[in-house]
CSV table of C-alpha atoms and ligand atoms in Angstrom, one decimal:
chain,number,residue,atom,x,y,z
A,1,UNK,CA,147.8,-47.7,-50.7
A,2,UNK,CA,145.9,-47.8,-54.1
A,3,UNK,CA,142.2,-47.1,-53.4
A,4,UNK,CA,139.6,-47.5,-55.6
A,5,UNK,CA,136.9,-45.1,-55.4
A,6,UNK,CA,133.5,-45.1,-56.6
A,7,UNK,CA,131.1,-42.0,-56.7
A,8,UNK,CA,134.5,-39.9,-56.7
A,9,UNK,CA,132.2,-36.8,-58.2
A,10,UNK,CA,129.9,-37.1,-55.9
A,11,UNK,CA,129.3,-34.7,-52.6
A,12,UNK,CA,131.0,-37.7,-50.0
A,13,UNK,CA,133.2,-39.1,-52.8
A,14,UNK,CA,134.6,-36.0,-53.4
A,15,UNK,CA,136.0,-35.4,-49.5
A,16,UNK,CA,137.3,-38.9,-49.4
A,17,UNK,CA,139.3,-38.4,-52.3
A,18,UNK,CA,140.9,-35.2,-51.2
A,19,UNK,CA,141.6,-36.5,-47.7
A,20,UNK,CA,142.8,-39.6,-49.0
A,21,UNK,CA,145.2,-37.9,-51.8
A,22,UNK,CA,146.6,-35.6,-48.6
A,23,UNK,CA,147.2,-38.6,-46.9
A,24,UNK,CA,149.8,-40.2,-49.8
A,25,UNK,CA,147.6,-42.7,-51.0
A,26,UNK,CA,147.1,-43.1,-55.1
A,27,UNK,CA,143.3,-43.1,-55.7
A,28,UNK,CA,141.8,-44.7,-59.3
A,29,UNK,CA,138.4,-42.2,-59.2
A,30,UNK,CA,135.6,-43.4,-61.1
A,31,UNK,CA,132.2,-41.8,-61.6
A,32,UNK,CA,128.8,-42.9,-63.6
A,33,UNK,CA,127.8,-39.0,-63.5
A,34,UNK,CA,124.2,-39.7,-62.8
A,35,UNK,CA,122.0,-36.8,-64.5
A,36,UNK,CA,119.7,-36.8,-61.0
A,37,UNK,CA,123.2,-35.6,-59.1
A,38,UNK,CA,125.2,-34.3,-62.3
A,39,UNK,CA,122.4,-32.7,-64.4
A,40,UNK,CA,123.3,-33.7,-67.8
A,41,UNK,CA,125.6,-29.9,-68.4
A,42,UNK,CA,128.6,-32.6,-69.6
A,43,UNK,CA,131.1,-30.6,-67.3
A,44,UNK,CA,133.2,-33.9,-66.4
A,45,UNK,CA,136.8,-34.2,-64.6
A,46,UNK,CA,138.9,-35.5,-66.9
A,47,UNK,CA,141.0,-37.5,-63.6
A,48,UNK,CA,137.7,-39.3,-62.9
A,49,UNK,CA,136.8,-42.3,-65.4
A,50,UNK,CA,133.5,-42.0,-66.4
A,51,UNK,CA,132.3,-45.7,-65.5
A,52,UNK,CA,128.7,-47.0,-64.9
A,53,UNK,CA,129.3,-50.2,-62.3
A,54,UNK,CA,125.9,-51.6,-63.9
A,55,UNK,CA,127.5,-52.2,-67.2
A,56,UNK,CA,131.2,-51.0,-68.1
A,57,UNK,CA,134.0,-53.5,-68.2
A,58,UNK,CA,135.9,-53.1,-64.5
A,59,UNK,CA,138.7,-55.5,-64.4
A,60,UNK,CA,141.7,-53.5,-65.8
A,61,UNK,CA,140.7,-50.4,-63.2
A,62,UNK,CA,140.8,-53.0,-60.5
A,63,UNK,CA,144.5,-54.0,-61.4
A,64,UNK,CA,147.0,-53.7,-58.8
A,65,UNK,CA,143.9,-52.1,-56.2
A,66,UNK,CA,144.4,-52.5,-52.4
A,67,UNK,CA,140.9,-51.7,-51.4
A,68,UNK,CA,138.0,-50.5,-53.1
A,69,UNK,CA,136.2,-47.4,-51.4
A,70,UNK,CA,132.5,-47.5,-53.1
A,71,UNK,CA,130.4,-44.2,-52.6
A,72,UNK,CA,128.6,-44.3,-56.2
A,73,UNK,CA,124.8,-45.3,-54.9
A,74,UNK,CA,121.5,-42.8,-55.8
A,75,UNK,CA,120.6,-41.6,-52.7
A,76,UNK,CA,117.3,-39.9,-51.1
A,77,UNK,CA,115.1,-41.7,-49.7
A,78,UNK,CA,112.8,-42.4,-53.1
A,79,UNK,CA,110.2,-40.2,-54.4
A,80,UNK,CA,107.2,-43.1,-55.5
A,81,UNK,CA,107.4,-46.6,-56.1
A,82,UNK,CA,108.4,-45.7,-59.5
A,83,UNK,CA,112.0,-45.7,-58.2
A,84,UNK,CA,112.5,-48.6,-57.3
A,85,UNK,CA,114.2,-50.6,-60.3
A,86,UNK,CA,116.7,-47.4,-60.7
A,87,UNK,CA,117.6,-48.1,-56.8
A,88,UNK,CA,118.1,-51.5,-57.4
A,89,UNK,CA,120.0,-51.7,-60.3
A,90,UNK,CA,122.2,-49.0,-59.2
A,91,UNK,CA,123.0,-49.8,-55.4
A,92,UNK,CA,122.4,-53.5,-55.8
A,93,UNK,CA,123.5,-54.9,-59.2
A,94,UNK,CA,126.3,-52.7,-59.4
A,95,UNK,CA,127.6,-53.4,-56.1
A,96,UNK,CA,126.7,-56.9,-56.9
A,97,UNK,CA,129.1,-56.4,-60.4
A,98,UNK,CA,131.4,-55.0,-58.3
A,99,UNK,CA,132.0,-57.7,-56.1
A,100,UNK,CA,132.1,-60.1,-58.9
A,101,UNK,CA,134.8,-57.8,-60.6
A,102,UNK,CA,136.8,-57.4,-56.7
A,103,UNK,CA,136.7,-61.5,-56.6
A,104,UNK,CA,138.6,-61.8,-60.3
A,105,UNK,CA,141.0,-59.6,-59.6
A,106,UNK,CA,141.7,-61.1,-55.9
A,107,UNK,CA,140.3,-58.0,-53.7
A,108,UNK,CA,139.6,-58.7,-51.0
A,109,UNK,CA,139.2,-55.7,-48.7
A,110,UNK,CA,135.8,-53.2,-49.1
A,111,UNK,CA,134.7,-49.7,-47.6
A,112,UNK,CA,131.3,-49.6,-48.0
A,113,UNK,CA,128.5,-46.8,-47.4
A,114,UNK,CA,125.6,-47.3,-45.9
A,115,UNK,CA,123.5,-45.4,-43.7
A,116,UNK,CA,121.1,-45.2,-40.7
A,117,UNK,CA,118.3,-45.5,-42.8
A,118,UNK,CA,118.8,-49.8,-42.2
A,119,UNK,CA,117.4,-49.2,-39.0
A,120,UNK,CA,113.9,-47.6,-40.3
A,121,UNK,CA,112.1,-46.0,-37.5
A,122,UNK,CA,114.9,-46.8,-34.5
A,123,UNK,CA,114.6,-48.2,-31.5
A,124,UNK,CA,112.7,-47.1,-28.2
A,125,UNK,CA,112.3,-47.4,-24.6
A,126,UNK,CA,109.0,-48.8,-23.4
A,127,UNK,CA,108.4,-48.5,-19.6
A,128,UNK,CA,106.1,-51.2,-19.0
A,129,UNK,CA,107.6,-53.7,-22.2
A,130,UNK,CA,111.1,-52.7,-22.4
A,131,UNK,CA,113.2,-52.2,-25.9
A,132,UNK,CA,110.5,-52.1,-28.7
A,133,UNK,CA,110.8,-50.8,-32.3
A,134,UNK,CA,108.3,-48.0,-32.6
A,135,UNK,CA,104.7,-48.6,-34.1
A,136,UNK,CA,104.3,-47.6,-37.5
A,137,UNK,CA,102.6,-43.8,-36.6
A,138,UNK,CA,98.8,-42.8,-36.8
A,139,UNK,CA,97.6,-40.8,-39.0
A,140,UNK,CA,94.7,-39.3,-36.3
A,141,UNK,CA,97.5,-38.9,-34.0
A,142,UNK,CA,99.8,-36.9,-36.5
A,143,UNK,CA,96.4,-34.9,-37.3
A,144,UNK,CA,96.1,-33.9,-34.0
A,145,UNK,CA,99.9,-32.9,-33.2
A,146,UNK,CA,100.8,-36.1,-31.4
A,147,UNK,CA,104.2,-36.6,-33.6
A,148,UNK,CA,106.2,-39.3,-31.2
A,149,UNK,CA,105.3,-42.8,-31.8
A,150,UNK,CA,103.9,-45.6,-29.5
A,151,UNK,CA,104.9,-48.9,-27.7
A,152,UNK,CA,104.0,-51.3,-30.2
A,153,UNK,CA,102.9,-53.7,-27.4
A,154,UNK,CA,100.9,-51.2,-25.3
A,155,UNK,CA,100.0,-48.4,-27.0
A,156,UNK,CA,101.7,-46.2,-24.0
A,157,UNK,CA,104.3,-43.5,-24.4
A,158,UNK,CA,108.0,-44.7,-25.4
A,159,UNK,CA,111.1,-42.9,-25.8
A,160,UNK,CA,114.1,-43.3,-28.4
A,161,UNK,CA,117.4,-44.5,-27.1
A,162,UNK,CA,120.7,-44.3,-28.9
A,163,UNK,CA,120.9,-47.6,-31.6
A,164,UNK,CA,123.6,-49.5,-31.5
A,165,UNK,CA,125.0,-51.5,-34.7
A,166,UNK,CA,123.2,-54.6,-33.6
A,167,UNK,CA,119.9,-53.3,-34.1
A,168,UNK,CA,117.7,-55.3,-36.3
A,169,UNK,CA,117.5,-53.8,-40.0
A,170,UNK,CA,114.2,-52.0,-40.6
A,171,UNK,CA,114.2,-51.1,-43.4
A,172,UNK,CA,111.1,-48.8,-44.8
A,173,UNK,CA,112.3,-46.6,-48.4
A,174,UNK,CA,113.5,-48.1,-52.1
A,175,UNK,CA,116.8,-46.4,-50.8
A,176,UNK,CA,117.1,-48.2,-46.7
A,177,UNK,CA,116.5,-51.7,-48.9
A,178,UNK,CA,118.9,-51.1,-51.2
A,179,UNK,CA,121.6,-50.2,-48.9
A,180,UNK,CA,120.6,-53.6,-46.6
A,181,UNK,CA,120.6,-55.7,-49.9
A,182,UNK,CA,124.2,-53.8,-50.3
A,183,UNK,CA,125.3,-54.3,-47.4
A,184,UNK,CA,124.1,-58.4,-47.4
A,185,UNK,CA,126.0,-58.5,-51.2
A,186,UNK,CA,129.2,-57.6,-49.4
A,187,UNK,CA,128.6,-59.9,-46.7
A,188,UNK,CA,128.1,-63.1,-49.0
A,189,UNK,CA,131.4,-62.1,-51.1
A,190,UNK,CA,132.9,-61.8,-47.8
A,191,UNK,CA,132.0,-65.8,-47.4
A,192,UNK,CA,132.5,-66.5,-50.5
A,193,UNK,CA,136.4,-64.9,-50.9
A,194,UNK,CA,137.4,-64.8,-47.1
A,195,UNK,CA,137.1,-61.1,-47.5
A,196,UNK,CA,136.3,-58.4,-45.7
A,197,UNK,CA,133.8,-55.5,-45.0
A,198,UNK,CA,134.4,-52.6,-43.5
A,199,UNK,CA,130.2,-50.6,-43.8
A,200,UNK,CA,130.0,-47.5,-42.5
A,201,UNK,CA,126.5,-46.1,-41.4
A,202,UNK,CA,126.2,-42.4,-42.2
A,203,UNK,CA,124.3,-40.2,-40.0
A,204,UNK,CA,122.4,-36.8,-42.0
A,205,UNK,CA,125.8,-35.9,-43.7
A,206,UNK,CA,126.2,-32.2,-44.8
A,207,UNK,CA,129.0,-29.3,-45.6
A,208,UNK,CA,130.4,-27.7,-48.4
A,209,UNK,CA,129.6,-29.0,-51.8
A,210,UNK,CA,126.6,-31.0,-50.4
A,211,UNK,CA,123.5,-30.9,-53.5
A,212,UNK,CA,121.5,-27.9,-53.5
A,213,UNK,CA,117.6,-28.9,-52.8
A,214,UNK,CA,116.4,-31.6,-55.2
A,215,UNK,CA,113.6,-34.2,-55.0
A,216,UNK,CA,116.3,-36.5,-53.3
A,217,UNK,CA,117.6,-33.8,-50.9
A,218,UNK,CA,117.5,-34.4,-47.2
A,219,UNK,CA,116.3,-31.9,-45.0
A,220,UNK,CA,119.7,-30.0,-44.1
A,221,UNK,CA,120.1,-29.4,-48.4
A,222,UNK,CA,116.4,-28.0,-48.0
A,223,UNK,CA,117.1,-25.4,-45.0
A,224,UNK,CA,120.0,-24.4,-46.5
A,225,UNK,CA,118.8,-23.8,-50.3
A,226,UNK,CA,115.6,-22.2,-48.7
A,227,UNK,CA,117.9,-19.5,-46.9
A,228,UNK,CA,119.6,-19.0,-50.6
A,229,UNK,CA,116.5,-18.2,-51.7
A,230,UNK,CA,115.7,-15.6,-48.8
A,231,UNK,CA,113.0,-17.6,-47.9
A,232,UNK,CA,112.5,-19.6,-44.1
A,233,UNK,CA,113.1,-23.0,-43.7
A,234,UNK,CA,110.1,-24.9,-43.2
A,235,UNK,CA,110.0,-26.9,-40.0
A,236,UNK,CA,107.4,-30.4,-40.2
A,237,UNK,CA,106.1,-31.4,-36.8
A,238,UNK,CA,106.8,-29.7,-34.0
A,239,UNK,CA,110.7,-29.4,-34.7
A,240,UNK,CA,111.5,-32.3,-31.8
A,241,UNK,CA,112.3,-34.8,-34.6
A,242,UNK,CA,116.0,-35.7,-33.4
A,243,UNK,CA,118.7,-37.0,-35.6
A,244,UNK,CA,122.6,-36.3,-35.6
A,245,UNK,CA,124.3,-34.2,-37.9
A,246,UNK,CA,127.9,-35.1,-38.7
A,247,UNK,CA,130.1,-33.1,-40.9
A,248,UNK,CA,131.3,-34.7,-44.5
A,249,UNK,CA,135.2,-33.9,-43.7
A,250,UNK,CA,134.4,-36.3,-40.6
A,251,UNK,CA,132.2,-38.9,-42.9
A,252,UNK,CA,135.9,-38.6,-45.5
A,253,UNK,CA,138.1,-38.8,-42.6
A,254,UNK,CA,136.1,-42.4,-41.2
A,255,UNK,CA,136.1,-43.3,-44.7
A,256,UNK,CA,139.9,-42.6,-45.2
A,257,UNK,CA,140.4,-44.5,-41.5
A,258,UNK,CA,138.7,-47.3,-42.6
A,259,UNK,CA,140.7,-47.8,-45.8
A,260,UNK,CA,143.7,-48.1,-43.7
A,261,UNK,CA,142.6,-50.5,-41.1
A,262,UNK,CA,139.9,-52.9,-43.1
A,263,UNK,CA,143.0,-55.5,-43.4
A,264,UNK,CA,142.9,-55.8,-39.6
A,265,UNK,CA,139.2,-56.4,-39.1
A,266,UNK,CA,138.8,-60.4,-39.5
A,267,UNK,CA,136.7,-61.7,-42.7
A,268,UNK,CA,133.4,-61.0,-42.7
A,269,UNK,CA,131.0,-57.7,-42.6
A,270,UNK,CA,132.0,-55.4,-39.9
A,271,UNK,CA,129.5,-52.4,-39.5
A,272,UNK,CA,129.7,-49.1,-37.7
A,273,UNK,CA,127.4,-46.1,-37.2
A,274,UNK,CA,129.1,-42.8,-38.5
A,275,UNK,CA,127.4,-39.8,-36.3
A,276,UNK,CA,128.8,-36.9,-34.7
A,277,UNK,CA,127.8,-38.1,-31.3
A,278,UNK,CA,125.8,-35.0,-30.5
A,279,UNK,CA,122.1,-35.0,-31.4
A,280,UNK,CA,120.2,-32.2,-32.5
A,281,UNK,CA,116.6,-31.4,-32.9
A,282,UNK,CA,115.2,-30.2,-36.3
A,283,UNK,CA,114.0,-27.2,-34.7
A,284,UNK,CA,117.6,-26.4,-33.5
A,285,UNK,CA,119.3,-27.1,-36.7
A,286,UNK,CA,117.1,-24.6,-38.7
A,287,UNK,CA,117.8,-22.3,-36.1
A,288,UNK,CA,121.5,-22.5,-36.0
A,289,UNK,CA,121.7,-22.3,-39.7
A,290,UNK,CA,118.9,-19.0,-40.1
A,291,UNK,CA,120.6,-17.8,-37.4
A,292,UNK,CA,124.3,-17.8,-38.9
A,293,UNK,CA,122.7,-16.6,-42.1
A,294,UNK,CA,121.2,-13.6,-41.0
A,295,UNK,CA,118.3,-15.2,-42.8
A,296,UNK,CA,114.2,-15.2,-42.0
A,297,UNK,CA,113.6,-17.2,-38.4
A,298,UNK,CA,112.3,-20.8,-39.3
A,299,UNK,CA,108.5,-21.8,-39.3
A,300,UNK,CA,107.3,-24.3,-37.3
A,301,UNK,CA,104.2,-25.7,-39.6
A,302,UNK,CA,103.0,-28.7,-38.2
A,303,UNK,CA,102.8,-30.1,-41.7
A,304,UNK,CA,104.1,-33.8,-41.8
A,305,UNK,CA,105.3,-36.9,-43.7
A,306,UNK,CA,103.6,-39.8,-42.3
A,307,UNK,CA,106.4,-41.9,-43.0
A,308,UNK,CA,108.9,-39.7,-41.7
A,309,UNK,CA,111.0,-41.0,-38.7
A,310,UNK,CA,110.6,-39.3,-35.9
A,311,UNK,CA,113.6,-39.8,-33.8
A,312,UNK,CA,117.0,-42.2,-35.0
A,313,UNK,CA,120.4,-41.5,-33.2
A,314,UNK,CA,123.3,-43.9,-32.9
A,315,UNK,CA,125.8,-44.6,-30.9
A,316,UNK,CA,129.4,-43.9,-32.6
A,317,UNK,CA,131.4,-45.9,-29.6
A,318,UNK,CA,132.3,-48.9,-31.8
A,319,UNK,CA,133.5,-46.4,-34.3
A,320,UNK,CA,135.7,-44.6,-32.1
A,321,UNK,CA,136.8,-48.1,-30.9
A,322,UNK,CA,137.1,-50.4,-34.1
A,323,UNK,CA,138.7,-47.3,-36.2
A,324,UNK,CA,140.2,-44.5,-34.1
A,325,UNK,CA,136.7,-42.5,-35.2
A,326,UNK,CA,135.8,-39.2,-33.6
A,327,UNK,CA,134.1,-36.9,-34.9
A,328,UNK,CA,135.8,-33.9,-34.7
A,329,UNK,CA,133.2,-31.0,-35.8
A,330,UNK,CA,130.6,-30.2,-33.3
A,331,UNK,CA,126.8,-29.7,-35.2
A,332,UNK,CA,126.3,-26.1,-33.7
A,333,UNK,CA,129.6,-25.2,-35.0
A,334,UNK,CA,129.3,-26.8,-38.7
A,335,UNK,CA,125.8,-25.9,-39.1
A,336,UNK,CA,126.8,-22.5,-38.5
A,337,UNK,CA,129.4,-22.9,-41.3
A,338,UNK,CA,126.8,-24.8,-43.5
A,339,UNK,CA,124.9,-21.5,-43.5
A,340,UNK,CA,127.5,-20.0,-46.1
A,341,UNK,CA,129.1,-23.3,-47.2
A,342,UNK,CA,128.9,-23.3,-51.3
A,343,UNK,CA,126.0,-26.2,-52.2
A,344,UNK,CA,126.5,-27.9,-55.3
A,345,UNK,CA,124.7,-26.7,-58.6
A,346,UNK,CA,123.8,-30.0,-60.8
B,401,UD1,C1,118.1,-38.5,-44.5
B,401,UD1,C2,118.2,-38.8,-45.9
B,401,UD1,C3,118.5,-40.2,-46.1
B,401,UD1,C4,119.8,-40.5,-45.5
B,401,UD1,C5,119.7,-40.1,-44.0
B,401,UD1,C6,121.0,-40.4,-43.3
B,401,UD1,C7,116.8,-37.9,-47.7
B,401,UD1,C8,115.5,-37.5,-48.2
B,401,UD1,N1,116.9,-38.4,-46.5
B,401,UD1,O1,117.0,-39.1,-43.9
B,401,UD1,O2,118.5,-40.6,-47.5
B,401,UD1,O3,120.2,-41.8,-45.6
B,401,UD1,O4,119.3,-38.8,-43.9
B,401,UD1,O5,122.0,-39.6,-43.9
B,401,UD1,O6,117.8,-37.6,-48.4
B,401,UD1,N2,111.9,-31.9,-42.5
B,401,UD1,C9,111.5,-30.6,-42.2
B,401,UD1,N3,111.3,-29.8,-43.2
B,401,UD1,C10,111.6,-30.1,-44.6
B,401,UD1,C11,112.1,-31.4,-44.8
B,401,UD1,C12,112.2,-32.3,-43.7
B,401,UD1,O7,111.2,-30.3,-41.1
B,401,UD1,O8,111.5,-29.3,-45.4
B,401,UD1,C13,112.1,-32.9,-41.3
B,401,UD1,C14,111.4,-34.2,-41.6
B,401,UD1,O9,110.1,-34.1,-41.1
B,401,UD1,C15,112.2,-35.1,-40.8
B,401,UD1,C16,113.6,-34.5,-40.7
B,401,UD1,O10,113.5,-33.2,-41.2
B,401,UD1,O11,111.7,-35.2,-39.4
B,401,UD1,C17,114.6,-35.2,-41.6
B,401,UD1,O12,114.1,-35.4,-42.9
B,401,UD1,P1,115.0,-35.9,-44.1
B,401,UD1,O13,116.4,-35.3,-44.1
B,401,UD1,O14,114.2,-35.8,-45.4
B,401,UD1,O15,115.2,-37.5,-43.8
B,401,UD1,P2,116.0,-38.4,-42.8
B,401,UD1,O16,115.0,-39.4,-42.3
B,401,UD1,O17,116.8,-37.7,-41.8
């Protein structure tokens, strides 16, 4: 197949192209080299075409394209509300100039990624009023150590249960809206051209090349710089938070599935939650990883983010159903790899 794919310099971008090249298929890799992930050192691949999806022409690399793979998003979660515009004009209009660009030259079958973060805060258990999204959490409970979040309803005690892909979106950082607005883009050009979607929600993706610590940085970049350094990664709360942890060779390998079987999903948006399927604590995961390094024991601080979620795990069954998806790397075991993995320098 000829794939297009966006964000090919990138940390995910970069596994699906591999993976996708060992498979036979001819990839077109383009790449806006963002100075936030790429620093502005000018150390370029000459096989990736330097291409900014907000402005640069797009219809001759879309020539003769089976399906379009598109990575190329800023990701984090957002520092301030200052970042706003950059996440929208990035992750929205150029998707949005994407789409435009897929529909001229008859495409009509997309890989999109997307992420948990659509789901905000998760979804929860309540004993006395059933499934409830948590209630946004208190800042004199936080003060006092009381990290898990309420019934919305009642007030009482609540506890998270895995999300499945029809969970409302919830979204609560400039980077969860954009990638809803993304993925509800792709699902009007789906109605518009008869196409299809195939959006994959990444769990907290990490292995080898993944960005060393930077403002955007999630919290497995962090532990791992912060061993680099010598020093002890710094666990918020009281290290219960719970999230999954799934390898990037298993995000590429989903993302390389899905290329070969969008064409047999029927038109429309067709989501699935990427995850390894075995949820870890925060406490664990900076265990495992100081633990393989050798390193200085984590610190539980009971520092916290207010708007931090506590708890969001999926459920990767339609995954393993709609695309042959399994994760194949168990956290405890890639974690412990992470530990020495090479992180990427910008
Ligand atoms: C992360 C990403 C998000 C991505 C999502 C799914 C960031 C900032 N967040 O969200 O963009 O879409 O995974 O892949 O990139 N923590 C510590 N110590 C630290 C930092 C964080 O204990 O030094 C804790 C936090 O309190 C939180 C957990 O680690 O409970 C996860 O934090 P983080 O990785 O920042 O955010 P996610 O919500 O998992």
């Amino acid at each position: 197949m000829r794939i297009l794919l966006t964000g090919a310099a990138g940390f995910i971008g970069g596994h699906i192209r591999s993976q996708a090249l060992a498979r036979g298929h001819d990839v077109v890799a383009l790449d806006a080299y963002l100075p936030q992930a790429h620093g502005t050192g000018g150390a370029y691949d000459s096989s990736i075409h330097r291409i900014d999806l907000r402005h640069d022409p797009l219809d001759e690399v879309l020539d003769g394209i089976d399906v379009v793979c598109h990575q190329a998003a800023m990701v984090g979660n957002g520092v301030d509300a200052q970042d706003l515009p950059d996440y929208a004009e990035h992750n929205d209009a150029g998707t949005a100039r994407l789409l435009a660009a897929m529909s001229r030259a008859g495409g009509r079958d997309l890989v999109l990624a997307s992420s948990m973060v659509v789901y905000g805060d998760g979804r929860y258990t309540c004993p006395v009023d059933g499934d409830v999204p948590p209630a946004v959490r208190r800042e004199d409970d936080l003060a006092a150590g009381r990290f898990d979040p309420r019934c919305p309803v009642c007030g009482g005690e609540i506890t998270w249960r895995e999300i499945g892909e029809d969970t409302p979106f919830l979204p609560r950082t400039s980077y969860a809206a954009s990638k809803v607005a993304q993925e509800h883009y792709a699902g009007a050009w789906c109605t518009l051209d008869d196409a299809r979607t195939v959006a994959l929600r990444y769990h907290n993706v990490y292995g080898p090349g993944m960005p060393a610590d930077t403002p955007y940085a999630g919290v497995a970049a962090i532990f791992r710089s912060a061993i680099a350094r010598g020093e002890a990664p710094q666990v918020f709360e009281d290290g219960q938070q719970v999230r999954d942890f799934v390898h990037v060779s298993d995000v590429a390998r989903a993302n390389v599935l899905a290329i070969e079987r969008v064409a047999v999903h029927p038109p429309g948006l067709t989501p699935y939650n990427i995850a390894s399927g075995h949820p870890f604590t925060i406490g664990e995961m900076a265990r495992v990883l100081a633990g393989a390094a050798d390193g200085a024991p984590p610190e539980l601080t009971g520092d916290y983010r207010r708007f931090d979620v506590r708890h969001v795990v999926a459920s990767p069954r339609a995954a393993t159903e709609g695309l042959g998806f399994t994760a194949e790397i168990a956290p405890e075991v890639g974690l412990a790899q992470l530990a020495t993995d090479p992180l990427r320098r910008r």
